[in-house]
Amino acid sequence: MLGLSSGIGYTGEDVSDIAAPSSYSMSFDGVGDFLAISETSFGIELTGQNLSISFWCKRDSDDGDASCILGLSSSASISRLHFNADGDALDIESDQNGENAYATVTADTNWHHYVVTCKGFGVGAGGASVVTMYEDGQPLSTTQSNFGNKQNKDFTFDRIGSDSGGGTTELKGLLYQLAIFTVELTDDTVFTMYNGGTPISLDNIGGIRHLWKFSENTGSTTADSIRGVTATLNGNAAFSSTTP
């Protein structure tokens, strides 16, 4: 349960822009909050189908429920990236029931930077995708449980901060700089993105496809600065000046 506690090698990606990207985060109270976007899918099972997801999160005290970062409005059991009910594991689930990967994370209420990378290995040519999870720039021991092992099953989502909702899976806390890439980010790049706990700009990193900076601090929508997938605020989701 959550408690209260207090030189770059070759990467293949451009990490030269180190200006802080936003002075605002997105706040969720865990009761019907989410950001709605158009349904988005990423292939994860075939060779060359790579995916990385990066975000900063500051979770509130655990209420015994899962906390979704990405989810699908039609499902509360698959197609989601979420922290478990105890707050001590990060889990990604594909569109296929029983296919996931997870890693143990720190269960507290501090800011942490997380990255999930997935390298498609090819159905019939090696099995499940290679998944690596990171916390604060360091790779975690990740358990792969057939994530990306079934052909034509992707990772699909249409919500940020919840899946189908109902008060059991909404994120409770703050989310900052959510980014999605179609490359497998390297260890060096992830370490650089963490930057000792000071966020950097991600706009120029190769392979970036979506980036929600939550920088508007006003209105009922927040922009994807890369591909224009606008997210609409629902419930009590609101901009916050609290950032890493």
PDB file of C-alpha atoms in Angstrom:
ATOM      1  CA  MET A   1       0.000   0.000   0.000  1.00  0.00           C
ATOM      2  CA  LEU A   2       1.162   3.544  -0.644  1.00  0.00           C
ATOM      3  CA  GLY A   3       2.717   5.336   2.284  1.00  0.00           C
ATOM      4  CA  LEU A   4       4.357   8.714   2.852  1.00  0.00           C
ATOM      5  CA  SER A   5       8.141   8.845   2.185  1.00  0.00           C
ATOM      6  CA  SER A   6      10.032  11.135   1.279  1.00  0.00           C
ATOM      7  CA  GLY A   7      28.064  11.721 -20.252  1.00  0.00           C
ATOM      8  CA  ILE A   8      25.470  10.203 -22.792  1.00  0.00           C
ATOM      9  CA  GLY A   9      26.436   7.249 -24.943  1.00  0.00           C
ATOM     10  CA  TYR A  10      25.037   6.628 -28.424  1.00  0.00           C
ATOM     11  CA  THR A  11      21.274   6.323 -28.236  1.00  0.00           C
ATOM     12  CA  GLY A  12      19.957   6.952 -31.728  1.00  0.00           C
ATOM     13  CA  GLU A  13      17.676   9.685 -30.408  1.00  0.00           C
ATOM     14  CA  ASP A  14      18.186  13.445 -30.128  1.00  0.00           C
ATOM     15  CA  VAL A  15      18.192  14.457 -26.472  1.00  0.00           C
ATOM     16  CA  SER A  16      19.808  17.853 -26.927  1.00  0.00           C
ATOM     17  CA  ASP A  17      16.845  20.022 -25.926  1.00  0.00           C
ATOM     18  CA  ILE A  18      16.862  20.055 -22.117  1.00  0.00           C
ATOM     19  CA  ALA A  19      14.483  22.946 -21.369  1.00  0.00           C
ATOM     20  CA  ALA A  20      11.648  22.083 -18.976  1.00  0.00           C
ATOM     21  CA  PRO A  21       8.608  21.556 -21.212  1.00  0.00           C
ATOM     22  CA  SER A  22       5.763  22.752 -18.998  1.00  0.00           C
ATOM     23  CA  SER A  23       4.981  24.457 -15.717  1.00  0.00           C
ATOM     24  CA  TYR A  24       1.781  22.447 -15.229  1.00  0.00           C
ATOM     25  CA  SER A  25       0.628  18.905 -14.634  1.00  0.00           C
ATOM     26  CA  MET A  26      -2.798  17.241 -14.728  1.00  0.00           C
ATOM     27  CA  SER A  27      -4.585  16.536 -11.438  1.00  0.00           C
ATOM     28  CA  PHE A  28      -6.999  13.629 -10.858  1.00  0.00           C
ATOM     29  CA  ASP A  29      -9.017  13.071  -7.683  1.00  0.00           C
ATOM     30  CA  GLY A  30      -9.781   9.423  -8.484  1.00  0.00           C
ATOM     31  CA  VAL A  31     -13.562   9.857  -8.716  1.00  0.00           C
ATOM     32  CA  GLY A  32     -14.703   9.829 -12.334  1.00  0.00           C
ATOM     33  CA  ASP A  33     -11.748  11.824 -13.669  1.00  0.00           C
ATOM     34  CA  PHE A  34     -10.143  11.117 -17.034  1.00  0.00           C
ATOM     35  CA  LEU A  35      -9.006  12.685 -20.296  1.00  0.00           C
ATOM     36  CA  ALA A  36     -10.831  11.416 -23.370  1.00  0.00           C
ATOM     37  CA  ILE A  37      -8.990  11.032 -26.680  1.00  0.00           C
ATOM     38  CA  SER A  38      -9.747   9.354 -30.002  1.00  0.00           C
ATOM     39  CA  GLU A  39      -9.083   5.607 -29.928  1.00  0.00           C
ATOM     40  CA  THR A  40      -5.403   4.975 -30.591  1.00  0.00           C
ATOM     41  CA  SER A  41      -3.677   1.632 -31.245  1.00  0.00           C
ATOM     42  CA  PHE A  42      -0.062   0.534 -31.454  1.00  0.00           C
ATOM     43  CA  GLY A  43       1.156  -2.749 -32.894  1.00  0.00           C
ATOM     44  CA  ILE A  44       3.314  -4.658 -30.424  1.00  0.00           C
ATOM     45  CA  GLU A  45       3.761  -8.176 -31.677  1.00  0.00           C
ATOM     46  CA  LEU A  46       5.714  -8.095 -34.946  1.00  0.00           C
ATOM     47  CA  THR A  47       9.361  -7.408 -35.680  1.00  0.00           C
ATOM     48  CA  GLY A  48       9.804  -3.662 -36.086  1.00  0.00           C
ATOM     49  CA  GLN A  49       6.662  -2.824 -34.097  1.00  0.00           C
ATOM     50  CA  ASN A  50       8.174  -0.995 -31.153  1.00  0.00           C
ATOM     51  CA  LEU A  51       6.557   1.141 -28.469  1.00  0.00           C
ATOM     52  CA  SER A  52       7.731   3.275 -25.555  1.00  0.00           C
ATOM     53  CA  ILE A  53       5.609   5.185 -23.039  1.00  0.00           C
ATOM     54  CA  SER A  54       7.078   7.844 -20.729  1.00  0.00           C
ATOM     55  CA  PHE A  55       5.409   9.795 -17.929  1.00  0.00           C
ATOM     56  CA  TRP A  56       5.951  11.405 -14.543  1.00  0.00           C
ATOM     57  CA  CYS A  57       3.469  10.551 -11.795  1.00  0.00           C
ATOM     58  CA  LYS A  58       2.880  11.623  -8.197  1.00  0.00           C
ATOM     59  CA  ARG A  59       0.279   9.345  -6.658  1.00  0.00           C
ATOM     60  CA  ASP A  60      -1.831  10.189  -3.620  1.00  0.00           C
ATOM     61  CA  SER A  61      -2.177   7.831  -0.670  1.00  0.00           C
ATOM     62  CA  ASP A  62      -3.443   4.480  -1.872  1.00  0.00           C
ATOM     63  CA  ASP A  63      -7.178   3.824  -1.619  1.00  0.00           C
ATOM     64  CA  GLY A  64      -6.934   0.116  -2.430  1.00  0.00           C
ATOM     65  CA  ASP A  65      -7.792   0.527  -6.111  1.00  0.00           C
ATOM     66  CA  ALA A  66      -5.763   0.266  -9.287  1.00  0.00           C
ATOM     67  CA  SER A  67      -4.615   3.534 -10.853  1.00  0.00           C
ATOM     68  CA  CYS A  68      -4.738   3.755 -14.645  1.00  0.00           C
ATOM     69  CA  ILE A  69      -2.405   5.890 -16.708  1.00  0.00           C
ATOM     70  CA  LEU A  70      -3.842   4.746 -20.047  1.00  0.00           C
ATOM     71  CA  GLY A  71      -7.022   2.749 -20.530  1.00  0.00           C
ATOM     72  CA  LEU A  72      -9.856   1.821 -22.854  1.00  0.00           C
ATOM     73  CA  SER A  73     -13.386   3.011 -22.085  1.00  0.00           C
ATOM     74  CA  SER A  74     -14.883  -0.332 -23.126  1.00  0.00           C
ATOM     75  CA  SER A  75     -12.708  -2.420 -20.815  1.00  0.00           C
ATOM     76  CA  ALA A  76     -11.731  -2.550 -17.155  1.00  0.00           C
ATOM     77  CA  SER A  77      -9.496  -5.619 -17.368  1.00  0.00           C
ATOM     78  CA  ILE A  78      -7.365  -5.375 -20.551  1.00  0.00           C
ATOM     79  CA  SER A  79      -5.885  -2.683 -22.808  1.00  0.00           C
ATOM     80  CA  ARG A  80      -4.403  -0.523 -20.076  1.00  0.00           C
ATOM     81  CA  LEU A  81      -1.252   0.699 -18.356  1.00  0.00           C
ATOM     82  CA  HIS A  82      -1.820   0.936 -14.617  1.00  0.00           C
ATOM     83  CA  PHE A  83      -0.450   0.659 -11.099  1.00  0.00           C
ATOM     84  CA  ASN A  84      -1.855  -2.260  -9.127  1.00  0.00           C
ATOM     85  CA  ALA A  85      -4.176  -1.888  -6.142  1.00  0.00           C
ATOM     86  CA  ASP A  86      -1.288  -2.040  -3.649  1.00  0.00           C
ATOM     87  CA  GLY A  87       0.600   0.647  -5.546  1.00  0.00           C
ATOM     88  CA  ASP A  88       3.794  -1.385  -5.729  1.00  0.00           C
ATOM     89  CA  ALA A  89       3.686  -2.654  -9.323  1.00  0.00           C
ATOM     90  CA  LEU A  90       3.303  -1.124 -12.792  1.00  0.00           C
ATOM     91  CA  ASP A  91       1.440  -3.350 -15.246  1.00  0.00           C
ATOM     92  CA  ILE A  92       0.782  -3.083 -18.986  1.00  0.00           C
ATOM     93  CA  GLU A  93      -1.923  -5.248 -20.594  1.00  0.00           C
ATOM     94  CA  SER A  94      -2.521  -5.723 -24.306  1.00  0.00           C
ATOM     95  CA  ASP A  95      -5.853  -6.076 -26.124  1.00  0.00           C
ATOM     96  CA  GLN A  96      -5.608  -9.824 -25.587  1.00  0.00           C
ATOM     97  CA  ASN A  97      -6.763 -11.152 -22.203  1.00  0.00           C
ATOM     98  CA  GLY A  98      -3.928 -12.757 -20.250  1.00  0.00           C
ATOM     99  CA  GLU A  99      -1.113 -10.912 -22.037  1.00  0.00           C
ATOM    100  CA  ASN A 100       0.752  -8.459 -19.809  1.00  0.00           C
ATOM    101  CA  ALA A 101       4.099  -7.436 -18.364  1.00  0.00           C
ATOM    102  CA  TYR A 102       4.828  -5.885 -14.980  1.00  0.00           C
ATOM    103  CA  ALA A 103       7.533  -4.698 -12.603  1.00  0.00           C
ATOM    104  CA  THR A 104       7.800  -3.768  -8.930  1.00  0.00           C
ATOM    105  CA  VAL A 105       7.911  -0.002  -8.323  1.00  0.00           C
ATOM    106  CA  THR A 106       8.259   2.276  -5.301  1.00  0.00           C
ATOM    107  CA  ALA A 107       4.991   2.674  -3.387  1.00  0.00           C
ATOM    108  CA  ASP A 108       5.017   6.229  -2.070  1.00  0.00           C
ATOM    109  CA  THR A 109       3.595   9.692  -2.796  1.00  0.00           C
ATOM    110  CA  ASN A 110       6.702  11.234  -4.353  1.00  0.00           C
ATOM    111  CA  TRP A 111       7.214  12.182  -7.981  1.00  0.00           C
ATOM    112  CA  HIS A 112       8.706   9.379 -10.078  1.00  0.00           C
ATOM    113  CA  HIS A 113       9.545   9.068 -13.759  1.00  0.00           C
ATOM    114  CA  TYR A 114       8.416   5.880 -15.499  1.00  0.00           C
ATOM    115  CA  VAL A 115       9.161   4.433 -18.919  1.00  0.00           C
ATOM    116  CA  VAL A 116       7.811   1.261 -20.503  1.00  0.00           C
ATOM    117  CA  THR A 117       9.516  -0.004 -23.661  1.00  0.00           C
ATOM    118  CA  CYS A 118       8.315  -2.806 -25.924  1.00  0.00           C
ATOM    119  CA  LYS A 119      10.238  -4.386 -28.779  1.00  0.00           C
ATOM    120  CA  GLY A 120       8.127  -6.507 -31.123  1.00  0.00           C
ATOM    121  CA  PHE A 121       9.837  -9.843 -31.633  1.00  0.00           C
ATOM    122  CA  GLY A 122       7.512 -11.482 -34.128  1.00  0.00           C
ATOM    123  CA  VAL A 123       4.724 -13.986 -33.576  1.00  0.00           C
ATOM    124  CA  GLY A 124       6.056 -17.382 -34.580  1.00  0.00           C
ATOM    125  CA  ALA A 125       9.593 -16.005 -34.682  1.00  0.00           C
ATOM    126  CA  GLY A 126      10.440 -15.880 -31.004  1.00  0.00           C
ATOM    127  CA  GLY A 127       7.219 -15.274 -29.148  1.00  0.00           C
ATOM    128  CA  ALA A 128       6.301 -12.397 -26.872  1.00  0.00           C
ATOM    129  CA  SER A 129       7.677  -8.896 -27.181  1.00  0.00           C
ATOM    130  CA  VAL A 130      10.668  -7.776 -25.129  1.00  0.00           C
ATOM    131  CA  VAL A 131       9.337  -5.421 -22.429  1.00  0.00           C
ATOM    132  CA  THR A 132      11.495  -3.306 -20.118  1.00  0.00           C
ATOM    133  CA  MET A 133      10.188  -0.964 -17.422  1.00  0.00           C
ATOM    134  CA  TYR A 134      12.112   1.867 -15.770  1.00  0.00           C
ATOM    135  CA  GLU A 135      11.705   3.972 -12.641  1.00  0.00           C
ATOM    136  CA  ASP A 136      13.714   7.168 -12.207  1.00  0.00           C
ATOM    137  CA  GLY A 137      16.070   6.337 -15.039  1.00  0.00           C
ATOM    138  CA  GLN A 138      16.903   2.798 -13.897  1.00  0.00           C
ATOM    139  CA  PRO A 139      15.720  -0.470 -15.515  1.00  0.00           C
ATOM    140  CA  LEU A 140      13.525  -2.657 -13.337  1.00  0.00           C
ATOM    141  CA  SER A 141      13.256  -6.420 -13.172  1.00  0.00           C
ATOM    142  CA  THR A 142      10.344  -6.840 -15.567  1.00  0.00           C
ATOM    143  CA  THR A 143       8.200  -9.966 -15.735  1.00  0.00           C
ATOM    144  CA  GLN A 144       6.964 -10.721 -19.236  1.00  0.00           C
ATOM    145  CA  SER A 145       3.713 -12.659 -19.394  1.00  0.00           C
ATOM    146  CA  ASN A 146       3.028 -13.073 -23.124  1.00  0.00           C
ATOM    147  CA  PHE A 147       2.618  -9.332 -23.842  1.00  0.00           C
ATOM    148  CA  GLY A 148       2.477  -9.053 -27.633  1.00  0.00           C
ATOM    149  CA  ASN A 149       2.383 -12.798 -28.141  1.00  0.00           C
ATOM    150  CA  LYS A 150      -0.772 -12.959 -30.287  1.00  0.00           C
ATOM    151  CA  GLN A 151      -0.900 -11.690 -33.852  1.00  0.00           C
ATOM    152  CA  ASN A 152      -3.297  -8.822 -34.625  1.00  0.00           C
ATOM    153  CA  LYS A 153      -3.654  -7.909 -30.949  1.00  0.00           C
ATOM    154  CA  ASP A 154      -2.406  -4.402 -30.192  1.00  0.00           C
ATOM    155  CA  PHE A 155      -2.214  -1.961 -27.310  1.00  0.00           C
ATOM    156  CA  THR A 156      -5.289   0.262 -27.606  1.00  0.00           C
ATOM    157  CA  PHE A 157      -6.474   3.152 -25.439  1.00  0.00           C
ATOM    158  CA  ASP A 158      -8.842   6.118 -25.547  1.00  0.00           C
ATOM    159  CA  ARG A 159      -8.483   7.501 -22.023  1.00  0.00           C
ATOM    160  CA  ILE A 160      -5.761   9.049 -19.923  1.00  0.00           C
ATOM    161  CA  GLY A 161      -6.175   8.559 -16.167  1.00  0.00           C
ATOM    162  CA  SER A 162      -8.830   5.818 -16.292  1.00  0.00           C
ATOM    163  CA  ASP A 163     -10.182   2.832 -18.215  1.00  0.00           C
ATOM    164  CA  SER A 164     -13.948   2.196 -18.128  1.00  0.00           C
ATOM    165  CA  GLY A 165     -14.113   4.039 -14.810  1.00  0.00           C
ATOM    166  CA  GLY A 166     -16.666   3.448 -12.111  1.00  0.00           C
ATOM    167  CA  GLY A 167     -14.524   4.672  -9.225  1.00  0.00           C
ATOM    168  CA  THR A 168     -12.229   1.646  -9.107  1.00  0.00           C
ATOM    169  CA  THR A 169      -9.426   2.342 -11.563  1.00  0.00           C
ATOM    170  CA  GLU A 170      -9.092   6.111 -11.928  1.00  0.00           C
ATOM    171  CA  LEU A 171      -5.715   7.672 -11.236  1.00  0.00           C
ATOM    172  CA  LYS A 172      -5.558   9.568  -7.964  1.00  0.00           C
ATOM    173  CA  GLY A 173      -2.742  12.101  -8.084  1.00  0.00           C
ATOM    174  CA  LEU A 174      -0.758  14.110 -10.623  1.00  0.00           C
ATOM    175  CA  LEU A 175       0.418  13.209 -14.133  1.00  0.00           C
ATOM    176  CA  TYR A 176       3.112  15.150 -15.981  1.00  0.00           C
ATOM    177  CA  GLN A 177       4.434  15.029 -19.546  1.00  0.00           C
ATOM    178  CA  LEU A 178       2.903  11.891 -21.035  1.00  0.00           C
ATOM    179  CA  ALA A 179       4.758  10.818 -24.184  1.00  0.00           C
ATOM    180  CA  ILE A 180       4.454   7.874 -26.573  1.00  0.00           C
ATOM    181  CA  PHE A 181       7.124   6.737 -29.030  1.00  0.00           C
ATOM    182  CA  THR A 182       7.261   4.178 -31.833  1.00  0.00           C
ATOM    183  CA  VAL A 183      10.831   3.222 -30.966  1.00  0.00           C
ATOM    184  CA  GLU A 184      12.354   1.192 -28.173  1.00  0.00           C
ATOM    185  CA  LEU A 185      14.082   3.868 -26.103  1.00  0.00           C
ATOM    186  CA  THR A 186      17.565   2.916 -24.950  1.00  0.00           C
ATOM    187  CA  ASP A 187      18.833   2.744 -21.376  1.00  0.00           C
ATOM    188  CA  ASP A 188      20.942   5.849 -21.976  1.00  0.00           C
ATOM    189  CA  THR A 189      18.027   7.832 -23.353  1.00  0.00           C
ATOM    190  CA  VAL A 190      15.759   6.896 -20.452  1.00  0.00           C
ATOM    191  CA  PHE A 191      18.479   7.890 -17.993  1.00  0.00           C
ATOM    192  CA  THR A 192      18.868  11.228 -19.778  1.00  0.00           C
ATOM    193  CA  MET A 193      15.107  11.812 -19.790  1.00  0.00           C
ATOM    194  CA  TYR A 194      15.028  11.368 -16.009  1.00  0.00           C
ATOM    195  CA  ASN A 195      17.853  13.917 -15.731  1.00  0.00           C
ATOM    196  CA  GLY A 196      18.326  13.472 -12.010  1.00  0.00           C
ATOM    197  CA  GLY A 197      14.675  14.270 -11.337  1.00  0.00           C
ATOM    198  CA  THR A 198      14.439  17.422 -13.476  1.00  0.00           C
ATOM    199  CA  PRO A 199      12.222  16.891 -16.556  1.00  0.00           C
ATOM    200  CA  ILE A 200      13.616  17.700 -19.992  1.00  0.00           C
ATOM    201  CA  SER A 201      11.830  18.549 -23.215  1.00  0.00           C
ATOM    202  CA  LEU A 202      10.949  15.467 -25.257  1.00  0.00           C
ATOM    203  CA  ASP A 203       9.868  17.141 -28.513  1.00  0.00           C
ATOM    204  CA  ASN A 204      13.072  16.332 -30.400  1.00  0.00           C
ATOM    205  CA  ILE A 205      13.546  12.721 -29.357  1.00  0.00           C
ATOM    206  CA  GLY A 206      13.353  10.457 -32.381  1.00  0.00           C
ATOM    207  CA  GLY A 207      10.266   8.312 -32.772  1.00  0.00           C
ATOM    208  CA  ILE A 208       7.966  10.492 -30.665  1.00  0.00           C
ATOM    209  CA  ARG A 209       4.322  10.213 -31.781  1.00  0.00           C
ATOM    210  CA  HIS A 210       2.278  11.826 -28.998  1.00  0.00           C
ATOM    211  CA  LEU A 211       3.132  14.304 -26.252  1.00  0.00           C
ATOM    212  CA  TRP A 212       0.648  15.760 -23.795  1.00  0.00           C
ATOM    213  CA  LYS A 213       2.393  18.540 -21.850  1.00  0.00           C
ATOM    214  CA  PHE A 214      -0.719  19.792 -19.971  1.00  0.00           C
ATOM    215  CA  SER A 215       0.706  23.292 -20.374  1.00  0.00           C
ATOM    216  CA  GLU A 216      -2.517  25.220 -21.120  1.00  0.00           C
ATOM    217  CA  ASN A 217      -3.559  25.791 -17.481  1.00  0.00           C
ATOM    218  CA  THR A 218      -7.017  26.771 -18.708  1.00  0.00           C
ATOM    219  CA  GLY A 219      -9.968  25.393 -20.628  1.00  0.00           C
ATOM    220  CA  SER A 220     -11.443  21.922 -21.031  1.00  0.00           C
ATOM    221  CA  THR A 221      -8.900  20.421 -23.449  1.00  0.00           C
ATOM    222  CA  THR A 222      -5.169  19.751 -23.564  1.00  0.00           C
ATOM    223  CA  ALA A 223      -3.168  19.406 -26.748  1.00  0.00           C
ATOM    224  CA  ASP A 224      -0.960  16.669 -28.137  1.00  0.00           C
ATOM    225  CA  SER A 225       1.914  18.809 -29.430  1.00  0.00           C
ATOM    226  CA  ILE A 226       3.140  16.167 -31.899  1.00  0.00           C
ATOM    227  CA  ARG A 227       0.146  14.638 -33.707  1.00  0.00           C
ATOM    228  CA  GLY A 228      -2.731  16.842 -32.634  1.00  0.00           C
ATOM    229  CA  VAL A 229      -4.714  14.237 -30.666  1.00  0.00           C
ATOM    230  CA  THR A 230      -6.560  16.615 -28.352  1.00  0.00           C
ATOM    231  CA  ALA A 231      -7.607  15.288 -24.936  1.00  0.00           C
ATOM    232  CA  THR A 232     -10.832  16.480 -23.302  1.00  0.00           C
ATOM    233  CA  LEU A 233     -10.982  16.872 -19.524  1.00  0.00           C
ATOM    234  CA  ASN A 234     -13.785  14.976 -17.760  1.00  0.00           C
ATOM    235  CA  GLY A 235     -14.934  14.952 -14.138  1.00  0.00           C
ATOM    236  CA  ASN A 236     -12.686  16.942 -11.837  1.00  0.00           C
ATOM    237  CA  ALA A 237      -9.549  16.524 -13.950  1.00  0.00           C
ATOM    238  CA  ALA A 238      -7.780  19.886 -13.753  1.00  0.00           C
ATOM    239  CA  PHE A 239      -4.494  21.637 -14.456  1.00  0.00           C
ATOM    240  CA  SER A 240      -2.096  21.931 -11.531  1.00  0.00           C
ATOM    241  CA  SER A 241       0.987  24.059 -10.940  1.00  0.00           C
ATOM    242  CA  THR A 242       2.642  21.218  -8.994  1.00  0.00           C
ATOM    243  CA  THR A 243       5.368  19.614 -11.129  1.00  0.00           C
ATOM    244  CA  PRO A 244       8.457  17.448 -10.617  1.00  0.00           C
TER     245      PRO A 244
END
